[in-house]
XYZ file of C-alpha atoms in Angstrom:
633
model
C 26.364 14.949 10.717
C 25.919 18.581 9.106
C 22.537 18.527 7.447
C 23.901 19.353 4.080
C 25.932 16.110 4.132
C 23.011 14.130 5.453
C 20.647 15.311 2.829
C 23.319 15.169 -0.117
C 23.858 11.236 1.073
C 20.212 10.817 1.113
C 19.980 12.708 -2.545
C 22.536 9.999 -3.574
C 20.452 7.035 -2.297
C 17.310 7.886 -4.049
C 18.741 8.521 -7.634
C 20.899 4.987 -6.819
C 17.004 3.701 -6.119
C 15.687 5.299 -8.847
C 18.066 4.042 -11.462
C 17.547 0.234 -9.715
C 14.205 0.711 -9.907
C 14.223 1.607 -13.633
C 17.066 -1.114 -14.927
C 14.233 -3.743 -12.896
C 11.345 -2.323 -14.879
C 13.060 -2.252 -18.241
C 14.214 -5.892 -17.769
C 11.089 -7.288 -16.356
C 8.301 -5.242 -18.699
C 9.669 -2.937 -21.364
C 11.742 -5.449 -23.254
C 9.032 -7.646 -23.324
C 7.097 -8.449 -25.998
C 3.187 -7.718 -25.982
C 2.395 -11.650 -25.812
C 4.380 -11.670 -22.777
C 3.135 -8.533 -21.420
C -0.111 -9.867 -21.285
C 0.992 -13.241 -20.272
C 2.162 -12.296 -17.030
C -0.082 -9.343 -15.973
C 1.466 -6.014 -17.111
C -0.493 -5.419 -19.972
C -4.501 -5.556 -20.882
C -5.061 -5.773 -24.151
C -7.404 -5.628 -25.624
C -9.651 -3.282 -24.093
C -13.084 -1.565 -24.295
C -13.692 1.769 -23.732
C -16.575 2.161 -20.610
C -16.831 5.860 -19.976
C -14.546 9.180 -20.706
C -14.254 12.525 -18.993
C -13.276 15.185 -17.652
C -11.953 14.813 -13.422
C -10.099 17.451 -11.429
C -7.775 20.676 -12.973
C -7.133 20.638 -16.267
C -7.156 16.309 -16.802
C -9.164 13.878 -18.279
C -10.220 10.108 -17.424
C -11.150 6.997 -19.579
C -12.686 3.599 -17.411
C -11.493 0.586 -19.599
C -12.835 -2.868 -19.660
C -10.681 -5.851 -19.887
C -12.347 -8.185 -22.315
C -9.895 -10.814 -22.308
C -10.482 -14.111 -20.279
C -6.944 -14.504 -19.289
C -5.695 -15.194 -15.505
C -2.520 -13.513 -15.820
C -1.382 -12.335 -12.526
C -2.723 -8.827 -11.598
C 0.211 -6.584 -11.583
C -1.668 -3.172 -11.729
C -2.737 -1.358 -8.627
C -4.492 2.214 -7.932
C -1.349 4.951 -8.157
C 0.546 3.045 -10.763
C 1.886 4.734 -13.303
C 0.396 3.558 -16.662
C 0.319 4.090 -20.684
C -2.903 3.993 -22.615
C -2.242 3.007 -26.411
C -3.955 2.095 -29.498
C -2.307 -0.328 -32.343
C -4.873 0.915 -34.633
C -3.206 1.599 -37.891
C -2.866 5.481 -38.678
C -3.752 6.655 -34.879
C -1.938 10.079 -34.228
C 0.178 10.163 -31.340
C -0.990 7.084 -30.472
C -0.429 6.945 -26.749
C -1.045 8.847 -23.231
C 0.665 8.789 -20.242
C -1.781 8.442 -17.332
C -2.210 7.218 -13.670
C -4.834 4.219 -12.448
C -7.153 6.239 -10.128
C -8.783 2.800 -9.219
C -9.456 -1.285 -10.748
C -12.552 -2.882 -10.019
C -12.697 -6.790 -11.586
C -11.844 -5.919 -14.921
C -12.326 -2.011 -15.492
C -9.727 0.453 -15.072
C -10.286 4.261 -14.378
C -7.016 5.805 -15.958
C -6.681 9.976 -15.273
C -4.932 11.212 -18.450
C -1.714 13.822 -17.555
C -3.465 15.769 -20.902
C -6.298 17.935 -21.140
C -8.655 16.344 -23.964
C -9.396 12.892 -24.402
C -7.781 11.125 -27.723
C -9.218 10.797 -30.845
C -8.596 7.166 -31.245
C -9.986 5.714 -28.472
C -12.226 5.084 -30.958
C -10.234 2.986 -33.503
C -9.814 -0.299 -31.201
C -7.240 -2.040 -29.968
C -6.579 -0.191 -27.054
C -4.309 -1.595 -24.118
C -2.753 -0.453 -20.687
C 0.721 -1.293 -19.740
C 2.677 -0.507 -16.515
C 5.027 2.401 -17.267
C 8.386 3.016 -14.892
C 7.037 5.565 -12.084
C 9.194 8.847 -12.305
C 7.151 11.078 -10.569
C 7.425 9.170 -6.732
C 11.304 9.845 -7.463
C 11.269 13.255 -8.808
C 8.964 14.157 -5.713
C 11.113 12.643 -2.730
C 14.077 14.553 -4.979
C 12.267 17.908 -4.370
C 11.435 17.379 -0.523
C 15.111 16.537 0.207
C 16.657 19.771 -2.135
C 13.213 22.068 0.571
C 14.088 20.632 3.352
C 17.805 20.889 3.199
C 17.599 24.299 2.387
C 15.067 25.201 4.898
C 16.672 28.385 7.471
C 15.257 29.835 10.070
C 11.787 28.341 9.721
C 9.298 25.714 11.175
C 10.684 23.278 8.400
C 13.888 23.993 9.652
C 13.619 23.585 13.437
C 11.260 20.596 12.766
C 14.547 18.938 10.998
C 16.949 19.806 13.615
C 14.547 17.847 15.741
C 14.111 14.964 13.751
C 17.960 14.795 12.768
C 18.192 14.875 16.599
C 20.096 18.327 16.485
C 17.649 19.785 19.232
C 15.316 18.033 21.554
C 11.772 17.554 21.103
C 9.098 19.301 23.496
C 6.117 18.292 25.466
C 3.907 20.165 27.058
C 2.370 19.157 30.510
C -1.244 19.275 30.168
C -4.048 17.545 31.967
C -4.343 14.379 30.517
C -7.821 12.831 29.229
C -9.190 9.351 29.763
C -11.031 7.711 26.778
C -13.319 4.828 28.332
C -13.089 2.842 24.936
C -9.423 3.173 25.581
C -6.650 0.858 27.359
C -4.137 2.581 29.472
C -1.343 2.182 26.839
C -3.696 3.877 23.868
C -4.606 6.705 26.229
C -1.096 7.346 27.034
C -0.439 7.475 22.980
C -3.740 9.987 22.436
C -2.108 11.802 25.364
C 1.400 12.288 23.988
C 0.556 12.598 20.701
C -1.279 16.174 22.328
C 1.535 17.036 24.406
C 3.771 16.848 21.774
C 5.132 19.870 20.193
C 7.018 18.683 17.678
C 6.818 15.078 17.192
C 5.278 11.856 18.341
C 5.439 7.894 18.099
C 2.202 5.382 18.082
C 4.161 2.318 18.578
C 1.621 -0.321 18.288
C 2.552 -4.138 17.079
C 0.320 -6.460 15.754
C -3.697 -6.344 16.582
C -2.993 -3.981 19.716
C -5.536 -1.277 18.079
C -3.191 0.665 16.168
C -5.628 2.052 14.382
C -7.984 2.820 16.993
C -5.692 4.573 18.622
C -4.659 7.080 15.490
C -8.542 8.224 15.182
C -9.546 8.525 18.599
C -5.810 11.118 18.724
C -6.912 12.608 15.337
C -10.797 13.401 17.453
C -8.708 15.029 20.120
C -6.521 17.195 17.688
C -9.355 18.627 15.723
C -10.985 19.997 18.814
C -7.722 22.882 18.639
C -6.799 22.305 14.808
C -8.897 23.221 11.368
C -7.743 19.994 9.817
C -5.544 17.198 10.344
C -4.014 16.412 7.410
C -3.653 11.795 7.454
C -0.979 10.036 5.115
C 0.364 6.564 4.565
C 2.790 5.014 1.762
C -0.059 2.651 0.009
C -3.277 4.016 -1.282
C -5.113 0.984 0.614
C -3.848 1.998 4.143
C -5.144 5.310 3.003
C -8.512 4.189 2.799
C -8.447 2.030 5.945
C -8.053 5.564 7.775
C -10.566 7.104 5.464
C -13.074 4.937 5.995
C -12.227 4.779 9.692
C -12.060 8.203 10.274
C -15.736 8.785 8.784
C -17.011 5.904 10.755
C -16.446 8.267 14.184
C -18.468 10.966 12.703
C -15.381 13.063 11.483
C -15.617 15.280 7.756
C -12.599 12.980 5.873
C -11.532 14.093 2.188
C -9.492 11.824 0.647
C -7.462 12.824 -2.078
C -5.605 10.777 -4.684
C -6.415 7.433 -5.860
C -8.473 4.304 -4.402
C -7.699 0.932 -3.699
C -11.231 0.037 -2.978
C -14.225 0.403 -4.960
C -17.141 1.110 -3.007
C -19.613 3.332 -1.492
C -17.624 3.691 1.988
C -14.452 5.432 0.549
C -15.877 6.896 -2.880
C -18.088 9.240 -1.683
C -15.511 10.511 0.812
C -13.182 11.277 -2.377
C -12.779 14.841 -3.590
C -13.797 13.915 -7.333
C -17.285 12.577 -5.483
C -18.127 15.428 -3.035
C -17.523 17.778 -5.969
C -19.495 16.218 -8.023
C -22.506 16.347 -5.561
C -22.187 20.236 -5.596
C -24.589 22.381 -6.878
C -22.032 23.887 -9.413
C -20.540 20.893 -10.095
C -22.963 20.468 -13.891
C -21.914 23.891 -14.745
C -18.356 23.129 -14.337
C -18.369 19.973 -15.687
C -20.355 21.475 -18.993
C -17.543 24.732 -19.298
C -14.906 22.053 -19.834
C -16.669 19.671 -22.478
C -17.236 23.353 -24.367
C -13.474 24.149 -23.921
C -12.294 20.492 -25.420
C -15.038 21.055 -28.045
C -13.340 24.043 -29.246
C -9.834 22.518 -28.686
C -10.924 19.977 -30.751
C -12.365 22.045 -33.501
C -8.847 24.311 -33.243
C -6.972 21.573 -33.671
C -8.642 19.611 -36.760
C -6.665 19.560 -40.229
C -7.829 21.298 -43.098
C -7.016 20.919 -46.961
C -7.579 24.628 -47.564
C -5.719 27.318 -44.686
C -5.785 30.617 -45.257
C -6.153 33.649 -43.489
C -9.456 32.791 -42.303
C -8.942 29.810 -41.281
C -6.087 30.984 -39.562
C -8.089 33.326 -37.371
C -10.596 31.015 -37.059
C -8.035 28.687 -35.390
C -6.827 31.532 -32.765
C -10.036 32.375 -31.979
C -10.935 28.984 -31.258
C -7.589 28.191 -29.402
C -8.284 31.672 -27.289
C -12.269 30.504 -26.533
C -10.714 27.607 -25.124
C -8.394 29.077 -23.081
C -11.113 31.353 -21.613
C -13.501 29.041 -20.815
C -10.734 26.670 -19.119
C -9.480 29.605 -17.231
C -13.101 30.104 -15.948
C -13.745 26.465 -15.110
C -10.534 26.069 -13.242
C -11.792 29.147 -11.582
C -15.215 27.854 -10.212
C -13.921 24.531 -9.788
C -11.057 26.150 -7.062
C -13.423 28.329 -5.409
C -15.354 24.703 -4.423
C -12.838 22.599 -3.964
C -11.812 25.185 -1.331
C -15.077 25.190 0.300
C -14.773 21.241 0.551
C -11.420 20.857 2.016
C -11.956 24.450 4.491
C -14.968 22.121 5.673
C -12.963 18.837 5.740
C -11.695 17.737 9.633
C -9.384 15.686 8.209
C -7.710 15.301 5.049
C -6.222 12.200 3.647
C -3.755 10.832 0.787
C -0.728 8.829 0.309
C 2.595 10.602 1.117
C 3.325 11.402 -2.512
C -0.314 12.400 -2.778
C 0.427 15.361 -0.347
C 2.189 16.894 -3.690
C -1.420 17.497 -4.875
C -2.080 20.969 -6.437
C -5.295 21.332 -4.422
C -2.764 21.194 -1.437
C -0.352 23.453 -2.984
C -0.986 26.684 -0.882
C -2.519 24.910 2.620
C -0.362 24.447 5.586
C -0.972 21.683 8.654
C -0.256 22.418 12.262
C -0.356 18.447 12.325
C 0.086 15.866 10.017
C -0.131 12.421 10.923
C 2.057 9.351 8.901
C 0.793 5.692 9.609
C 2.252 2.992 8.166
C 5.360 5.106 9.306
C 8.042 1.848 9.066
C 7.018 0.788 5.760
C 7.638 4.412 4.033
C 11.117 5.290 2.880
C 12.223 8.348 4.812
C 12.749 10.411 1.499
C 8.870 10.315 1.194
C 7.867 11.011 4.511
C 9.288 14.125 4.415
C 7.174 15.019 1.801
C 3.862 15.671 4.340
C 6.073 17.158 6.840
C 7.181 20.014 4.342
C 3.186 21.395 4.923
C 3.036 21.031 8.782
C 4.377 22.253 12.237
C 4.468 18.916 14.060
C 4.390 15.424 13.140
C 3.230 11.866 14.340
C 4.252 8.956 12.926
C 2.555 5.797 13.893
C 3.743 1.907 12.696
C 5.474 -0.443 14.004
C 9.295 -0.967 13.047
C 8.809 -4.902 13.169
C 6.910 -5.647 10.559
C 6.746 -5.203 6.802
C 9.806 -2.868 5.572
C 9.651 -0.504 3.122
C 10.877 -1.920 -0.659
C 14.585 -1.299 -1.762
C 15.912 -2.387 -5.082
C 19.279 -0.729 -4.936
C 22.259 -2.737 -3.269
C 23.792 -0.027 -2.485
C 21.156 2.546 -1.218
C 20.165 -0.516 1.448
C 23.381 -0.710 2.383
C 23.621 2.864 2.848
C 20.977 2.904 4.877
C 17.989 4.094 2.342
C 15.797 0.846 4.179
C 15.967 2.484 7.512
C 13.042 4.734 8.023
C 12.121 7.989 9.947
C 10.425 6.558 12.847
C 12.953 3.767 13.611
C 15.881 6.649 13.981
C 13.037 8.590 16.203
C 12.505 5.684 18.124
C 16.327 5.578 18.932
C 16.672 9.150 20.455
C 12.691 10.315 21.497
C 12.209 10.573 25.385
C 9.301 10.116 25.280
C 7.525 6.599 23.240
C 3.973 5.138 22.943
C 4.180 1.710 23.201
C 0.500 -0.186 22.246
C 1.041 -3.701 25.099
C -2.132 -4.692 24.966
C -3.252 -7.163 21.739
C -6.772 -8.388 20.967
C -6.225 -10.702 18.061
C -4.493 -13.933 19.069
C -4.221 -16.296 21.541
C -1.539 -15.958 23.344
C 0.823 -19.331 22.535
C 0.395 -17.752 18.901
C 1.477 -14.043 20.349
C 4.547 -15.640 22.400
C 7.115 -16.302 19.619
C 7.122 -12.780 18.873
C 6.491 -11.188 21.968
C 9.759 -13.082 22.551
C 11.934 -12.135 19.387
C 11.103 -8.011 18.732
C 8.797 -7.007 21.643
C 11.315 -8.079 24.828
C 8.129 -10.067 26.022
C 6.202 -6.754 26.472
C 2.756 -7.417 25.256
C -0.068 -8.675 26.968
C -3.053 -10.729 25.468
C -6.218 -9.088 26.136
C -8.647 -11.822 27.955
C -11.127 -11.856 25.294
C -8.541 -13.473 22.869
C -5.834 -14.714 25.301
C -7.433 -18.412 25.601
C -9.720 -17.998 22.671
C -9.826 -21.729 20.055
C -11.329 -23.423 17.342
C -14.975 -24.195 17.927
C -13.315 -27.656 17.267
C -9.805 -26.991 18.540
C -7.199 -29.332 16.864
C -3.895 -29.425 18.789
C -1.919 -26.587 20.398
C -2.735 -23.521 19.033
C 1.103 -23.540 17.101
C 2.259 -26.030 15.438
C 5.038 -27.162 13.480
C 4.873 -29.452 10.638
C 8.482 -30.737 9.307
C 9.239 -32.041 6.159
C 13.317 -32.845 6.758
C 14.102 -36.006 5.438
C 10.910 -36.400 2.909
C 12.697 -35.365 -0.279
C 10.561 -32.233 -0.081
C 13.079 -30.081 -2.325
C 12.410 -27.218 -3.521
C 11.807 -25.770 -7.024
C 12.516 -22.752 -9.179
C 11.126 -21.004 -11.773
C 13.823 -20.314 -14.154
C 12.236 -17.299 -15.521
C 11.092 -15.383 -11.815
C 14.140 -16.741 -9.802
C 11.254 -17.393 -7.279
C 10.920 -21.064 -5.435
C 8.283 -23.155 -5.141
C 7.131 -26.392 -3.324
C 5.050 -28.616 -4.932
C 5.321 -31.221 -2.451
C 4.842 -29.159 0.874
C 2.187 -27.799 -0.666
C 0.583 -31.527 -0.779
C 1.724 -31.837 2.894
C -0.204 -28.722 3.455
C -3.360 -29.493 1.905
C -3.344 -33.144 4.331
C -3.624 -30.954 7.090
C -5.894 -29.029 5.701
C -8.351 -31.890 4.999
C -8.071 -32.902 8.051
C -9.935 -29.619 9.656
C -12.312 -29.566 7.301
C -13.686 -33.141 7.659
C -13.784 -32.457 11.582
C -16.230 -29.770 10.775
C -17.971 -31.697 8.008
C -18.708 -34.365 10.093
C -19.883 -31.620 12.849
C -21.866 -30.135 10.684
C -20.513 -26.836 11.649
C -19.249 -23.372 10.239
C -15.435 -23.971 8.672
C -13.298 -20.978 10.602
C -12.004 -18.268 8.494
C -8.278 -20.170 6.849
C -5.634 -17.888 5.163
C -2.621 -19.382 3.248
C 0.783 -17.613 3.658
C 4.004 -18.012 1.498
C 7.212 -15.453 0.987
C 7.464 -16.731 -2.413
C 5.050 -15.291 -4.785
C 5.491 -18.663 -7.055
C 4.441 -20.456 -4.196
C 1.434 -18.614 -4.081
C 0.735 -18.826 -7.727
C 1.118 -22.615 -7.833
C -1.274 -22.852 -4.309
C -3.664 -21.015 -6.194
C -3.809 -23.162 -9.711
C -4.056 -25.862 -7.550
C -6.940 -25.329 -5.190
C -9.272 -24.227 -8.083
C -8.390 -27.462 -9.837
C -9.162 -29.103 -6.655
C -12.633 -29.948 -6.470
C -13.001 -30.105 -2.642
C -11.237 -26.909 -2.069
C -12.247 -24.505 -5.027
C -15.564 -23.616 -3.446
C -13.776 -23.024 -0.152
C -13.561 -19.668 0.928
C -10.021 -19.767 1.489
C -7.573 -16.844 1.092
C -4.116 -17.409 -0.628
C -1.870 -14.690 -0.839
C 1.980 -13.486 -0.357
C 2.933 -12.020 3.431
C 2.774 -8.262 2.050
C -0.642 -8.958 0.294
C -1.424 -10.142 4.263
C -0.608 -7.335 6.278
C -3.304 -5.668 7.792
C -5.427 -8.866 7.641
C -6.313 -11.666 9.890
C -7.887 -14.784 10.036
C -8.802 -17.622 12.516
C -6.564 -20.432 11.010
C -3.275 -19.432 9.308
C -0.691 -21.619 7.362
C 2.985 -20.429 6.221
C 4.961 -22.636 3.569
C 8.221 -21.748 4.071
C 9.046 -23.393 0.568
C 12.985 -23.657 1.306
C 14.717 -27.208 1.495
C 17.770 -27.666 -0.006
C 20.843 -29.324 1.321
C 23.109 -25.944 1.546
C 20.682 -24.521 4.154
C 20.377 -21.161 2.234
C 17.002 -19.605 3.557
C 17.430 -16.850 1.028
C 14.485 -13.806 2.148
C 13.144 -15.998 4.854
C 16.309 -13.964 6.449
C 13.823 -10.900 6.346
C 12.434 -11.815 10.010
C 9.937 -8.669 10.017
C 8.137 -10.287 7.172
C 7.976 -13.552 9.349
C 6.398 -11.255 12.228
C 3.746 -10.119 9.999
C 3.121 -13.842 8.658
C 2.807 -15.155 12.292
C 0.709 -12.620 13.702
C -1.910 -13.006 10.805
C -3.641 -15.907 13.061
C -6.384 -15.722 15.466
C -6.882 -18.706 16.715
C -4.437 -21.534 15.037
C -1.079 -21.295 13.363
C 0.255 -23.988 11.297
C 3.331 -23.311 9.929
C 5.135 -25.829 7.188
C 8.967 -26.356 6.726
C 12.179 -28.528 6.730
C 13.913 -27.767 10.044
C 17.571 -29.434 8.539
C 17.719 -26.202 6.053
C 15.904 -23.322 8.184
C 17.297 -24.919 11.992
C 20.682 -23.650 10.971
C 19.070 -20.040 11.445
C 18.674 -19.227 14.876
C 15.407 -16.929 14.485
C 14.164 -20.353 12.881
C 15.793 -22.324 15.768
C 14.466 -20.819 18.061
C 10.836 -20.929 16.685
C 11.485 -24.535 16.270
C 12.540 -24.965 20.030
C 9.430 -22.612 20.817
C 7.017 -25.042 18.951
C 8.703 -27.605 20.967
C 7.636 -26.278 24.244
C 5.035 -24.163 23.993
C 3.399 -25.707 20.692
C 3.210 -28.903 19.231
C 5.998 -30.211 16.395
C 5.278 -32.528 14.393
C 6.686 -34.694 11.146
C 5.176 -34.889 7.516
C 5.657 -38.594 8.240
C 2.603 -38.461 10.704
C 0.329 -37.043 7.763
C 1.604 -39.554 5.176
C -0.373 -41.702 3.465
């Protein structure tokens, strides 16, 4: 396809997304009342104010405090897109547009898109609410309008390449050995060098994914200044961040935080700024800029000519001393980043200002199958060569438009790479679960192709229970499944019950052994299911003080733990399955487990699938299967 079509299509799918996106936020939050707002997690209010500044370029911050009691779901996360307001009576413009640079319990650091902070802050009765996030949009828009118009460039030649136009190049070097290294991950470090133009990390669940990117990302800064890292989601970001500093390598990370703590904050650019030695002279240039802003800008009964000049001397003070703190605050944020090895942010976050005039030779994308193509071209503008590194069978990147999936918006850069590259590095080798638990995938997406490392391949229970899979069925129990009329999401009550019997079960063995419970994790697609699991357990005085771990399959990925259980929720007599059809999602649930998998369902409404089917017939022979009947009492 001509690359003017392709990018025109692709044009067309994000605006479709984009408009989806915005008719789900305006029925789900904006026409909400406040009540409701708050009721179901995408509002705080009211709020106290904790701290104000001034942060990077010409912006200001406010850190809120929740001081409500409320359990409302948490629906804000670093990156989103937010609007501080005040219902104080008389407030002038009485809200700011801003974006959550990080939550921690209940504070919220919010970075204003304004240069002073308001007057009313004040006045009380602040709150935060989740606004619809333009910017992602008008940023992938931008990237596709560069990088269709790119000629006779790097940009250029690196799309001809990855819309398969011309083949990609590797050089034939001597390859290196790593000892901490298996085979497979050596061969990835060693393509990713030889590559030219692009390279795939391949690497499926627990198979040192991870691993592999930094010890690559060593190799390349022994030729390269920096290596500039991105991912889709700010906490993947900080995975490599915090990774990437743990090998001894200078990491900046740019943007906003998932996690709060010592280990990724002082790797930020806001921290390693503020640590400079001109950092308090910088800092006190802009506080006497707003000052005289703020003096400018104050109403007066009498204005005259005096005042008048008063006012446009004020206005022009301000502008100097801004100018001059934007000035000194360049010159050091220059020094930090010509110092950093590697630089890191989300994809969007690549858009930074501080980034505006700096060019990559590489730049690495992980998390490369969950990030909508669209965006990932966003790094790739700023580089010469690209390596993306995921795993196409798990967790997909989101689409809300109908049409845009079926035009093909959900299928991402490095799954059309994977289809044409000569050249792919496949991670075989996994060290996370035993291998009955490995088996039903290796089988389904990995043609059998992974190995279990020996340290994990046999590993149990201290107290082993059963096969290391099992099966629990609840056909024929009346098990049926519920809905919340307001969500549209499903719930199980009563294989939630079923759940728990099992769950008793292991703990008493331990109890009684007076041993160490293993680390548990509950799974479910459905996000009601989860909510109900959780009211539950804390009203469940055996289990509250449990350090158990409840949470939806995306809120999973990335994590592990030694027992796993999946409610499957669905059981209804049409044998609809509904998004247990999303089978990557399944792959991520499964592969959660170390050591024990217990997964609950009714086989007469999922058997009808043949994924399902055939992990039924798996448990069969390789696992145990067993009937709710059994754990009945």
């Amino acid at each position: 396809m001509d690359e003017k079509l392709y990018f025109k299509i692709l044009l067309e799918q994000v605006l479709a997304e984009k408009k989806a996106d915005f008719e789900a936020y305006k029925k789900l939050i904006a026409d909400l009342p406040l009540a409701e707002r708050k009721e179901q997690g995408f509002t705080w209010h009211p709020l106290n104010v904790v701290k104000f500044g001034y942060t990077i370029g010409e912006r200001s911050f406010v850190i809120v405090e929740k001081t409500s009691e409320t359990d409302a779901p948490r629906q804000f996360r670093s990156g989103k897109t937010v609007r501080l307001f005040t219902l104080a009576p008389g407030a002038y413009k009485p809200e700011r547009i801003g974006v959550i640079n990080y939550i921690k319990d209940k504070k919220m650091k919010i970075v204003l898109n304004a240069k002073d902070i308001p007057d009313w802050l004040s006045q009380g009765s602040l709150g935060v609410d989740i606004q619809f996030d333009e910017r992602t949009y008008l940023e992938m828009e931008k990237a596709i309008k560069i990088v269709s118009k790119a000629s006779r460039d790097r940009l250029a030649e690196l799309r001809n390449i990855l819309l398969q136009k011309v083949g990609a190049r590797f050089l034939n070097g001597h390859p290196i050995t790593i000892p901490t290294l298996n085979d497979s991950q050596n061969k990835a470090v060693n393509q990713v060098l030889a590559a030219q133009d692009v390279a795939i990390i391949h690497g499926p669940p627990g198979t040192g994914k991870t691993t592999t990117i930094i010890q690559a990302i060593k190799q390349l800064v022994k030729t390269e200044n920096t290596v500039l890292v991105c991912a889709p989601s700010n906490a993947a970001v900080d995975l490599l961040t915090e990774r990437a500093a743990r090998e001894g390598l200078s990491v900046v990370r740019l943007g906003n935080i998932s996690r709060v703590d010592e280990d990724i904050i002082k790797h930020t650019l806001e921290a390693q700024l503020g640590t400079h030695p001109d950092s308090k002279n910088i800092k006190k240039v802009k506080i006497q800029a707003a000052d005289a802003r703020k003096k400018a800008g104050k109403f007066k009964r009498k204005f005259g000519g005096k005042e008048r000049t008063e006012r446009r001397d004020l206005y022009n003070e301000a502008r100097e001393l801004t100018a001059w703190a934007n000035q000194l605050e360049d010159r050091v944020i220059d020094q930090i980043l010509d110092g950093a090895q590697v630089i890191t942010c989300t994809l969007v976050g690549a858009t930074q200002r501080v980034l505006s005039k700096r060019k990559f030779r590489t730049v690495l994308i992980d998390e490369a199958a969950q990030a909508l193509e669209p965006a990932c071209w966003i790094p790739i503008i700023k580089a010469s060569k690209v390596v993306f590194a995921g795993d196409p069978f798990q967790l997909p990147p989101t689409v809300k438009s109908t049409t845009s999936k079926k035009e093909g918006l959900n299928i991402t850069l490095i799954e059309k790479c994977l289809q044409f590259l000569p050249q792919i590095s496949f991670l075989n080798v996994q060290y996370r679960m035993h291998e009955v638990i490995m088996g039903f995938s290796n089988q389904q997406f990995y043609s059998n192709e992974l190995i279990a490392h020996e340290s994990v391949k046999t590993h149990q229970l201290a107290l082993p229970e059963g096969q290391p899979v099992t099966f629990i069925d609840t056909a024929g129990c009346g098990f049926e499944e519920k809905v919340n009329p307001e969500f549209k999401s499903r719930y199980n009550p009563d294989e939630f019950q079923m759940l728990c019997e099992h769950l008793y079960l292991l703990i008493n063995t331990y109890q009684e052994a007076e041993m160490d419970l293993p680390s548990i994790g509950i799974i479910s697609p459905y996000r009601e299911q989860v909510i109900y699991m959780k009211t539950q357990i804390a009203a469940d005085e055996r289990l509250a003080t449990l350090p158990l771990t409840i949470n939806t399959i995306d809120a999973f990925q990335g994590q592990e733990r030694d027992v796993i259980y999946i409610s499957l929720v669905r059981s209804n007599g049409k044998g609809e399955i509904g998004f247990l059809k999303d089978y990557r999602r399944m792959n991520v649930a499964m592969t959660r487990a170390r050591k024990k998998l217990v997964v609950l369902g009714d086989s007469a409404t999922i058997g009808m699938d043949k994924f399902y089917g055939n992990f039924l017939d798996y448990c069969d022979q390789a696992g145990e299967y067993k009937t709710a009947w059994e754990y009945m009492q």
